[in-house]
């Protein structure tokens, strides 16, 4: 993926009936999805393990330029709460390694109750870096993660802080930590996972991505409002708008009309 790029995709790759006409008719859902969009977030890895062979099959299903992010299992983030995770990391990385070079990012999403504890966080990300060279992003949801000390630690360990919508605190609306990768996750608002983003909001999102691209090496935008199939339509609209943003207007709102 080229530097200064801005890629848009969804959590998973389901193609709702309302959007089937925008994709090729032949192939698996992943093959059809990858014909239009260049990234996807594997959210199911948070809930259950997948065999390495499954990840290998997914990697074979997409073009060479396509990239995945994968969510670290909740067994580490929500159950062990980042402590004593070496065995779980080895198992997960052995499985997700089946994606090969098409695995670009690992996402660590934390529970709202998990406060920032410097020693625990440093040990976890040091272990993760020692076991993989994939880029790391973290989506914290406790207010303590947005203090200067947390930002400094994430930057030191080259971990990008996810920009989330809805944002649990105002600072969570924009990327933080390591700024070479700006990673946005739009969960749907006002109803998380269910709400559709209206055209005006999608235009605003496109502008935010353009601003982030001016200062970050790479920008990823994932729509996670999948419960009613809105994520894919939102992603297609923003992807089309982002493609129209020229280098000469890198900080301007796109002129595209979103539908």
PDB file of C-alpha atoms in Angstrom:
ATOM      1  CA  UNK A   1       0.000   0.000   0.000  1.00  0.00           C
ATOM      2  CA  UNK A   2       1.471   3.354  -1.024  1.00  0.00           C
ATOM      3  CA  UNK A   3       2.560   6.008   1.457  1.00  0.00           C
ATOM      4  CA  UNK A   4       0.086   8.814   2.075  1.00  0.00           C
ATOM      5  CA  UNK A   5      -2.760   6.576   0.955  1.00  0.00           C
ATOM      6  CA  UNK A   6      -6.244   6.621   2.436  1.00  0.00           C
ATOM      7  CA  UNK A   7      -8.039   3.266   2.385  1.00  0.00           C
ATOM      8  CA  UNK A   8     -11.678   2.644   3.278  1.00  0.00           C
ATOM      9  CA  UNK A   9     -13.383  -0.610   4.195  1.00  0.00           C
ATOM     10  CA  UNK A  10     -15.662  -2.376   6.634  1.00  0.00           C
ATOM     11  CA  UNK A  11     -15.542  -4.721   9.596  1.00  0.00           C
ATOM     12  CA  UNK A  12     -16.007  -8.044   7.821  1.00  0.00           C
ATOM     13  CA  UNK A  13     -16.961  -8.259   4.172  1.00  0.00           C
ATOM     14  CA  UNK A  14     -20.647  -9.077   4.065  1.00  0.00           C
ATOM     15  CA  UNK A  15     -22.460  -7.721   1.024  1.00  0.00           C
ATOM     16  CA  UNK A  16     -26.035  -6.743   1.847  1.00  0.00           C
ATOM     17  CA  UNK A  17     -28.712  -7.154  -0.821  1.00  0.00           C
ATOM     18  CA  UNK A  18     -29.017  -3.379  -1.200  1.00  0.00           C
ATOM     19  CA  UNK A  19     -25.411  -3.172  -2.459  1.00  0.00           C
ATOM     20  CA  UNK A  20     -25.066  -6.334  -4.543  1.00  0.00           C
ATOM     21  CA  UNK A  21     -25.246  -4.408  -7.804  1.00  0.00           C
ATOM     22  CA  UNK A  22     -22.060  -2.536  -6.864  1.00  0.00           C
ATOM     23  CA  UNK A  23     -20.023  -5.750  -6.819  1.00  0.00           C
ATOM     24  CA  UNK A  24     -19.222  -8.536  -9.273  1.00  0.00           C
ATOM     25  CA  UNK A  25     -21.798 -11.304  -9.365  1.00  0.00           C
ATOM     26  CA  UNK A  26     -19.308 -14.190  -9.346  1.00  0.00           C
ATOM     27  CA  UNK A  27     -17.028 -15.344  -6.547  1.00  0.00           C
ATOM     28  CA  UNK A  28     -17.166 -15.597  -2.778  1.00  0.00           C
ATOM     29  CA  UNK A  29     -18.291 -12.570  -0.780  1.00  0.00           C
ATOM     30  CA  UNK A  30     -14.669 -11.781   0.063  1.00  0.00           C
ATOM     31  CA  UNK A  31     -13.591 -12.042  -3.583  1.00  0.00           C
ATOM     32  CA  UNK A  32     -16.434  -9.773  -4.656  1.00  0.00           C
ATOM     33  CA  UNK A  33     -15.788  -7.303  -1.821  1.00  0.00           C
ATOM     34  CA  UNK A  34     -12.075  -7.128  -2.672  1.00  0.00           C
ATOM     35  CA  UNK A  35     -12.919  -6.169  -6.256  1.00  0.00           C
ATOM     36  CA  UNK A  36     -14.170  -2.786  -4.993  1.00  0.00           C
ATOM     37  CA  UNK A  37     -12.450  -2.053  -1.676  1.00  0.00           C
ATOM     38  CA  UNK A  38      -8.820  -2.492  -0.682  1.00  0.00           C
ATOM     39  CA  UNK A  39      -8.974  -3.197   3.077  1.00  0.00           C
ATOM     40  CA  UNK A  40     -11.093  -5.162   5.521  1.00  0.00           C
ATOM     41  CA  UNK A  41     -11.029  -5.576   9.275  1.00  0.00           C
ATOM     42  CA  UNK A  42     -11.327  -9.108  10.633  1.00  0.00           C
ATOM     43  CA  UNK A  43     -13.557  -8.613  13.656  1.00  0.00           C
ATOM     44  CA  UNK A  44     -14.487 -12.252  14.185  1.00  0.00           C
ATOM     45  CA  UNK A  45     -10.995 -13.011  15.532  1.00  0.00           C
ATOM     46  CA  UNK A  46     -11.986 -11.061  18.644  1.00  0.00           C
ATOM     47  CA  UNK A  47     -14.679 -13.613  19.482  1.00  0.00           C
ATOM     48  CA  UNK A  48     -13.293 -16.922  18.257  1.00  0.00           C
ATOM     49  CA  UNK A  49     -10.175 -18.491  16.837  1.00  0.00           C
ATOM     50  CA  UNK A  50      -9.747 -19.357  13.173  1.00  0.00           C
ATOM     51  CA  UNK A  51      -7.491 -22.059  11.820  1.00  0.00           C
ATOM     52  CA  UNK A  52      -4.352 -20.914  10.025  1.00  0.00           C
ATOM     53  CA  UNK A  53      -5.752 -22.608   6.914  1.00  0.00           C
ATOM     54  CA  UNK A  54      -8.770 -20.288   7.041  1.00  0.00           C
ATOM     55  CA  UNK A  55      -6.558 -17.222   7.072  1.00  0.00           C
ATOM     56  CA  UNK A  56      -4.524 -18.692   4.211  1.00  0.00           C
ATOM     57  CA  UNK A  57      -7.702 -19.179   2.182  1.00  0.00           C
ATOM     58  CA  UNK A  58      -8.742 -15.584   2.815  1.00  0.00           C
ATOM     59  CA  UNK A  59      -5.312 -14.359   1.696  1.00  0.00           C
ATOM     60  CA  UNK A  60      -5.610 -16.316  -1.556  1.00  0.00           C
ATOM     61  CA  UNK A  61      -9.055 -14.813  -2.200  1.00  0.00           C
ATOM     62  CA  UNK A  62      -7.916 -11.199  -2.531  1.00  0.00           C
ATOM     63  CA  UNK A  63      -5.655  -9.267  -4.962  1.00  0.00           C
ATOM     64  CA  UNK A  64      -2.000  -8.634  -4.170  1.00  0.00           C
ATOM     65  CA  UNK A  65      -2.646  -5.041  -3.096  1.00  0.00           C
ATOM     66  CA  UNK A  66      -5.414  -5.948  -0.626  1.00  0.00           C
ATOM     67  CA  UNK A  67      -4.668  -5.701   3.103  1.00  0.00           C
ATOM     68  CA  UNK A  68      -6.338  -6.930   6.298  1.00  0.00           C
ATOM     69  CA  UNK A  69      -6.362  -5.756   9.864  1.00  0.00           C
ATOM     70  CA  UNK A  70      -7.195  -8.320  12.542  1.00  0.00           C
ATOM     71  CA  UNK A  71      -8.647  -7.786  15.976  1.00  0.00           C
ATOM     72  CA  UNK A  72      -6.719  -9.266  18.898  1.00  0.00           C
ATOM     73  CA  UNK A  73      -8.867 -11.813  20.816  1.00  0.00           C
ATOM     74  CA  UNK A  74     -10.897 -10.655  23.788  1.00  0.00           C
ATOM     75  CA  UNK A  75      -9.252 -13.397  25.844  1.00  0.00           C
ATOM     76  CA  UNK A  76      -6.267 -11.024  26.044  1.00  0.00           C
ATOM     77  CA  UNK A  77      -7.956  -7.641  26.215  1.00  0.00           C
ATOM     78  CA  UNK A  78     -11.127  -8.323  28.208  1.00  0.00           C
ATOM     79  CA  UNK A  79     -10.427 -11.498  30.160  1.00  0.00           C
ATOM     80  CA  UNK A  80      -6.718 -11.314  31.039  1.00  0.00           C
ATOM     81  CA  UNK A  81      -6.784  -7.524  30.673  1.00  0.00           C
ATOM     82  CA  UNK A  82      -3.374  -7.426  28.923  1.00  0.00           C
ATOM     83  CA  UNK A  83      -1.610  -9.439  31.631  1.00  0.00           C
ATOM     84  CA  UNK A  84       0.274 -12.730  31.129  1.00  0.00           C
ATOM     85  CA  UNK A  85      -0.707 -13.046  27.476  1.00  0.00           C
ATOM     86  CA  UNK A  86       2.401 -14.645  25.977  1.00  0.00           C
ATOM     87  CA  UNK A  87       0.762 -18.031  25.368  1.00  0.00           C
ATOM     88  CA  UNK A  88      -2.342 -16.462  23.835  1.00  0.00           C
ATOM     89  CA  UNK A  89      -0.229 -14.189  21.639  1.00  0.00           C
ATOM     90  CA  UNK A  90       1.760 -17.129  20.305  1.00  0.00           C
ATOM     91  CA  UNK A  91      -1.408 -19.038  19.430  1.00  0.00           C
ATOM     92  CA  UNK A  92      -3.137 -16.070  17.793  1.00  0.00           C
ATOM     93  CA  UNK A  93      -0.106 -14.936  15.817  1.00  0.00           C
ATOM     94  CA  UNK A  94       0.495 -18.473  14.615  1.00  0.00           C
ATOM     95  CA  UNK A  95      -3.043 -18.560  13.241  1.00  0.00           C
ATOM     96  CA  UNK A  96      -3.352 -15.061  11.789  1.00  0.00           C
ATOM     97  CA  UNK A  97       0.106 -15.426  10.263  1.00  0.00           C
ATOM     98  CA  UNK A  98      -1.657 -17.405   7.559  1.00  0.00           C
ATOM     99  CA  UNK A  99      -2.511 -14.062   5.969  1.00  0.00           C
ATOM    100  CA  UNK A 100       1.174 -13.551   5.217  1.00  0.00           C
ATOM    101  CA  UNK A 101       2.053 -10.129   3.829  1.00  0.00           C
ATOM    102  CA  UNK A 102      -1.637  -9.279   3.480  1.00  0.00           C
ATOM    103  CA  UNK A 103      -1.889  -8.855   7.253  1.00  0.00           C
ATOM    104  CA  UNK A 104      -1.030  -5.190   7.750  1.00  0.00           C
ATOM    105  CA  UNK A 105      -2.453  -4.150  11.138  1.00  0.00           C
ATOM    106  CA  UNK A 106      -3.329  -5.686  14.496  1.00  0.00           C
ATOM    107  CA  UNK A 107      -6.112  -3.948  16.422  1.00  0.00           C
ATOM    108  CA  UNK A 108      -6.205  -4.016  20.226  1.00  0.00           C
ATOM    109  CA  UNK A 109      -9.641  -2.891  21.439  1.00  0.00           C
ATOM    110  CA  UNK A 110      -9.918  -2.425  25.191  1.00  0.00           C
ATOM    111  CA  UNK A 111     -12.958  -2.613  27.492  1.00  0.00           C
ATOM    112  CA  UNK A 112     -14.289   0.673  28.914  1.00  0.00           C
ATOM    113  CA  UNK A 113     -13.356  -0.488  32.420  1.00  0.00           C
ATOM    114  CA  UNK A 114      -9.657  -1.005  31.650  1.00  0.00           C
ATOM    115  CA  UNK A 115      -7.648   1.885  33.064  1.00  0.00           C
ATOM    116  CA  UNK A 116      -4.229   2.865  31.797  1.00  0.00           C
ATOM    117  CA  UNK A 117      -1.577   1.078  33.870  1.00  0.00           C
ATOM    118  CA  UNK A 118       1.856   1.969  32.450  1.00  0.00           C
ATOM    119  CA  UNK A 119       3.703  -1.180  33.513  1.00  0.00           C
ATOM    120  CA  UNK A 120       1.020  -3.543  32.210  1.00  0.00           C
ATOM    121  CA  UNK A 121       0.656  -1.664  28.925  1.00  0.00           C
ATOM    122  CA  UNK A 122       4.405  -1.426  28.354  1.00  0.00           C
ATOM    123  CA  UNK A 123       4.901  -5.140  29.002  1.00  0.00           C
ATOM    124  CA  UNK A 124       2.050  -6.134  26.686  1.00  0.00           C
ATOM    125  CA  UNK A 125       3.108  -4.011  23.716  1.00  0.00           C
ATOM    126  CA  UNK A 126       6.781  -4.894  24.199  1.00  0.00           C
ATOM    127  CA  UNK A 127       5.828  -8.580  23.999  1.00  0.00           C
ATOM    128  CA  UNK A 128       3.649  -7.989  20.964  1.00  0.00           C
ATOM    129  CA  UNK A 129       6.401  -6.090  19.150  1.00  0.00           C
ATOM    130  CA  UNK A 130       8.865  -8.842  19.964  1.00  0.00           C
ATOM    131  CA  UNK A 131       6.608 -11.436  18.338  1.00  0.00           C
ATOM    132  CA  UNK A 132       5.396  -9.598  15.218  1.00  0.00           C
ATOM    133  CA  UNK A 133       6.458  -6.832  12.856  1.00  0.00           C
ATOM    134  CA  UNK A 134       2.882  -5.906  11.952  1.00  0.00           C
ATOM    135  CA  UNK A 135       1.704  -2.402  12.768  1.00  0.00           C
ATOM    136  CA  UNK A 136      -0.321  -1.952  15.942  1.00  0.00           C
ATOM    137  CA  UNK A 137      -3.314   0.218  16.793  1.00  0.00           C
ATOM    138  CA  UNK A 138      -5.206   0.443  20.055  1.00  0.00           C
ATOM    139  CA  UNK A 139      -8.788   1.530  20.745  1.00  0.00           C
ATOM    140  CA  UNK A 140      -8.963   2.431  24.457  1.00  0.00           C
ATOM    141  CA  UNK A 141     -12.233   3.532  25.998  1.00  0.00           C
ATOM    142  CA  UNK A 142     -11.349   4.501  29.565  1.00  0.00           C
ATOM    143  CA  UNK A 143     -10.643   8.262  30.013  1.00  0.00           C
ATOM    144  CA  UNK A 144      -7.236   7.564  31.603  1.00  0.00           C
ATOM    145  CA  UNK A 145      -5.881   6.488  28.198  1.00  0.00           C
ATOM    146  CA  UNK A 146      -6.161  10.025  26.832  1.00  0.00           C
ATOM    147  CA  UNK A 147      -3.745  11.640  29.292  1.00  0.00           C
ATOM    148  CA  UNK A 148      -0.276  12.750  28.098  1.00  0.00           C
ATOM    149  CA  UNK A 149       1.483   9.791  29.768  1.00  0.00           C
ATOM    150  CA  UNK A 150      -0.572   7.262  27.812  1.00  0.00           C
ATOM    151  CA  UNK A 151      -0.090   9.147  24.565  1.00  0.00           C
ATOM    152  CA  UNK A 152       3.658   9.228  25.129  1.00  0.00           C
ATOM    153  CA  UNK A 153       3.851   5.503  25.860  1.00  0.00           C
ATOM    154  CA  UNK A 154       1.831   4.586  22.774  1.00  0.00           C
ATOM    155  CA  UNK A 155       4.065   6.790  20.641  1.00  0.00           C
ATOM    156  CA  UNK A 156       7.192   5.215  22.114  1.00  0.00           C
ATOM    157  CA  UNK A 157       5.957   1.731  21.251  1.00  0.00           C
ATOM    158  CA  UNK A 158       4.744   2.833  17.814  1.00  0.00           C
ATOM    159  CA  UNK A 159       1.099   2.123  18.572  1.00  0.00           C
ATOM    160  CA  UNK A 160      -1.508   4.281  16.878  1.00  0.00           C
ATOM    161  CA  UNK A 161      -4.507   5.282  18.978  1.00  0.00           C
ATOM    162  CA  UNK A 162      -7.741   4.689  17.085  1.00  0.00           C
ATOM    163  CA  UNK A 163     -10.073   7.579  16.325  1.00  0.00           C
ATOM    164  CA  UNK A 164     -13.524   6.272  17.273  1.00  0.00           C
ATOM    165  CA  UNK A 165     -17.080   7.361  16.640  1.00  0.00           C
ATOM    166  CA  UNK A 166     -18.942   7.643  18.936  1.00  0.00           C
ATOM    167  CA  UNK A 167     -16.004   8.939  20.966  1.00  0.00           C
ATOM    168  CA  UNK A 168     -16.004   8.012  24.678  1.00  0.00           C
ATOM    169  CA  UNK A 169     -14.204  11.298  25.412  1.00  0.00           C
ATOM    170  CA  UNK A 170     -13.626  14.244  23.041  1.00  0.00           C
ATOM    171  CA  UNK A 171      -9.951  13.350  22.480  1.00  0.00           C
ATOM    172  CA  UNK A 172     -10.956   9.899  21.201  1.00  0.00           C
ATOM    173  CA  UNK A 173     -12.472  11.418  18.059  1.00  0.00           C
ATOM    174  CA  UNK A 174      -9.049  11.973  16.483  1.00  0.00           C
ATOM    175  CA  UNK A 175      -6.044   9.679  16.067  1.00  0.00           C
ATOM    176  CA  UNK A 176      -3.324   9.763  18.701  1.00  0.00           C
ATOM    177  CA  UNK A 177      -0.193   7.948  19.752  1.00  0.00           C
ATOM    178  CA  UNK A 178       2.043   6.901  16.836  1.00  0.00           C
ATOM    179  CA  UNK A 179       1.023   9.028  13.886  1.00  0.00           C
ATOM    180  CA  UNK A 180       2.448   7.090  10.957  1.00  0.00           C
ATOM    181  CA  UNK A 181      -0.855   5.203  10.781  1.00  0.00           C
ATOM    182  CA  UNK A 182      -4.134   7.022  11.424  1.00  0.00           C
ATOM    183  CA  UNK A 183      -6.859   4.433  12.021  1.00  0.00           C
ATOM    184  CA  UNK A 184     -10.532   5.498  12.154  1.00  0.00           C
ATOM    185  CA  UNK A 185     -13.413   3.262  13.291  1.00  0.00           C
ATOM    186  CA  UNK A 186     -17.003   4.439  12.757  1.00  0.00           C
ATOM    187  CA  UNK A 187     -19.388   2.346  14.832  1.00  0.00           C
ATOM    188  CA  UNK A 188     -22.611   4.189  13.969  1.00  0.00           C
ATOM    189  CA  UNK A 189     -24.285   7.099  15.766  1.00  0.00           C
ATOM    190  CA  UNK A 190     -26.493   7.668  17.625  1.00  0.00           C
ATOM    191  CA  UNK A 191     -27.162   3.911  17.810  1.00  0.00           C
ATOM    192  CA  UNK A 192     -23.880   1.979  17.861  1.00  0.00           C
ATOM    193  CA  UNK A 193     -23.641  -0.710  15.159  1.00  0.00           C
ATOM    194  CA  UNK A 194     -27.143   0.116  13.849  1.00  0.00           C
ATOM    195  CA  UNK A 195     -27.248   3.747  12.704  1.00  0.00           C
ATOM    196  CA  UNK A 196     -26.627   4.829   9.128  1.00  0.00           C
ATOM    197  CA  UNK A 197     -24.438   7.892   8.510  1.00  0.00           C
ATOM    198  CA  UNK A 198     -26.265  10.537   6.487  1.00  0.00           C
ATOM    199  CA  UNK A 199     -24.738  12.172   3.418  1.00  0.00           C
ATOM    200  CA  UNK A 200     -23.653  15.315   5.240  1.00  0.00           C
ATOM    201  CA  UNK A 201     -21.872  13.322   7.906  1.00  0.00           C
ATOM    202  CA  UNK A 202     -20.132  11.182   5.304  1.00  0.00           C
ATOM    203  CA  UNK A 203     -18.881  14.346   3.626  1.00  0.00           C
ATOM    204  CA  UNK A 204     -17.513  15.493   6.977  1.00  0.00           C
ATOM    205  CA  UNK A 205     -15.830  12.122   7.492  1.00  0.00           C
ATOM    206  CA  UNK A 206     -14.188  12.390   4.076  1.00  0.00           C
ATOM    207  CA  UNK A 207     -12.799  15.773   5.047  1.00  0.00           C
ATOM    208  CA  UNK A 208     -11.426  14.397   8.313  1.00  0.00           C
ATOM    209  CA  UNK A 209      -9.655  11.622   6.422  1.00  0.00           C
ATOM    210  CA  UNK A 210      -8.129  14.165   4.045  1.00  0.00           C
ATOM    211  CA  UNK A 211      -6.824  16.174   6.997  1.00  0.00           C
ATOM    212  CA  UNK A 212      -5.364  13.059   8.600  1.00  0.00           C
ATOM    213  CA  UNK A 213      -3.668  12.086   5.348  1.00  0.00           C
ATOM    214  CA  UNK A 214      -1.765  15.358   5.386  1.00  0.00           C
ATOM    215  CA  UNK A 215       0.072  14.385   8.579  1.00  0.00           C
ATOM    216  CA  UNK A 216      -0.019  10.569   8.713  1.00  0.00           C
ATOM    217  CA  UNK A 217       1.914   8.107   6.601  1.00  0.00           C
ATOM    218  CA  UNK A 218      -1.237   6.125   5.943  1.00  0.00           C
ATOM    219  CA  UNK A 219      -4.937   6.403   6.802  1.00  0.00           C
ATOM    220  CA  UNK A 220      -7.369   3.533   7.359  1.00  0.00           C
ATOM    221  CA  UNK A 221     -11.104   4.067   7.729  1.00  0.00           C
ATOM    222  CA  UNK A 222     -13.307   1.188   8.893  1.00  0.00           C
ATOM    223  CA  UNK A 223     -17.093   1.311   9.120  1.00  0.00           C
ATOM    224  CA  UNK A 224     -18.371  -0.987  11.858  1.00  0.00           C
ATOM    225  CA  UNK A 225     -22.092  -0.108  11.699  1.00  0.00           C
ATOM    226  CA  UNK A 226     -22.813  -3.537  10.277  1.00  0.00           C
ATOM    227  CA  UNK A 227     -25.937  -4.630  12.180  1.00  0.00           C
ATOM    228  CA  UNK A 228     -28.312  -3.441   9.438  1.00  0.00           C
ATOM    229  CA  UNK A 229     -25.869  -3.466   6.539  1.00  0.00           C
ATOM    230  CA  UNK A 230     -25.165   0.277   6.528  1.00  0.00           C
ATOM    231  CA  UNK A 231     -21.377  -0.081   6.797  1.00  0.00           C
ATOM    232  CA  UNK A 232     -20.853  -1.125   3.208  1.00  0.00           C
ATOM    233  CA  UNK A 233     -22.883   1.703   1.684  1.00  0.00           C
ATOM    234  CA  UNK A 234     -21.120   4.232   3.894  1.00  0.00           C
ATOM    235  CA  UNK A 235     -17.718   2.817   2.941  1.00  0.00           C
ATOM    236  CA  UNK A 236     -18.483   2.932  -0.782  1.00  0.00           C
ATOM    237  CA  UNK A 237     -19.610   6.555  -0.548  1.00  0.00           C
ATOM    238  CA  UNK A 238     -16.572   7.711   1.421  1.00  0.00           C
ATOM    239  CA  UNK A 239     -14.193   5.683  -0.752  1.00  0.00           C
ATOM    240  CA  UNK A 240     -15.574   7.395  -3.857  1.00  0.00           C
ATOM    241  CA  UNK A 241     -15.212  10.826  -2.245  1.00  0.00           C
ATOM    242  CA  UNK A 242     -11.692  10.169  -1.015  1.00  0.00           C
ATOM    243  CA  UNK A 243     -10.615   9.133  -4.507  1.00  0.00           C
ATOM    244  CA  UNK A 244     -11.659  12.572  -5.766  1.00  0.00           C
ATOM    245  CA  UNK A 245      -9.558  14.484  -3.285  1.00  0.00           C
ATOM    246  CA  UNK A 246      -6.559  15.906  -5.139  1.00  0.00           C
ATOM    247  CA  UNK A 247      -3.092  16.380  -3.718  1.00  0.00           C
ATOM    248  CA  UNK A 248      -3.424  20.127  -4.231  1.00  0.00           C
ATOM    249  CA  UNK A 249      -6.454  20.289  -1.921  1.00  0.00           C
ATOM    250  CA  UNK A 250      -5.177  17.890   0.719  1.00  0.00           C
ATOM    251  CA  UNK A 251      -6.818  19.840   3.589  1.00  0.00           C
ATOM    252  CA  UNK A 252     -10.019  20.776   1.797  1.00  0.00           C
ATOM    253  CA  UNK A 253     -13.377  19.083   1.925  1.00  0.00           C
ATOM    254  CA  UNK A 254     -14.037  16.860  -1.112  1.00  0.00           C
ATOM    255  CA  UNK A 255     -16.265  18.315  -3.791  1.00  0.00           C
ATOM    256  CA  UNK A 256     -18.057  15.015  -4.345  1.00  0.00           C
ATOM    257  CA  UNK A 257     -21.755  14.809  -3.646  1.00  0.00           C
ATOM    258  CA  UNK A 258     -22.421  11.789  -1.439  1.00  0.00           C
ATOM    259  CA  UNK A 259     -25.524   9.689  -1.804  1.00  0.00           C
TER     260      UNK A 259
END
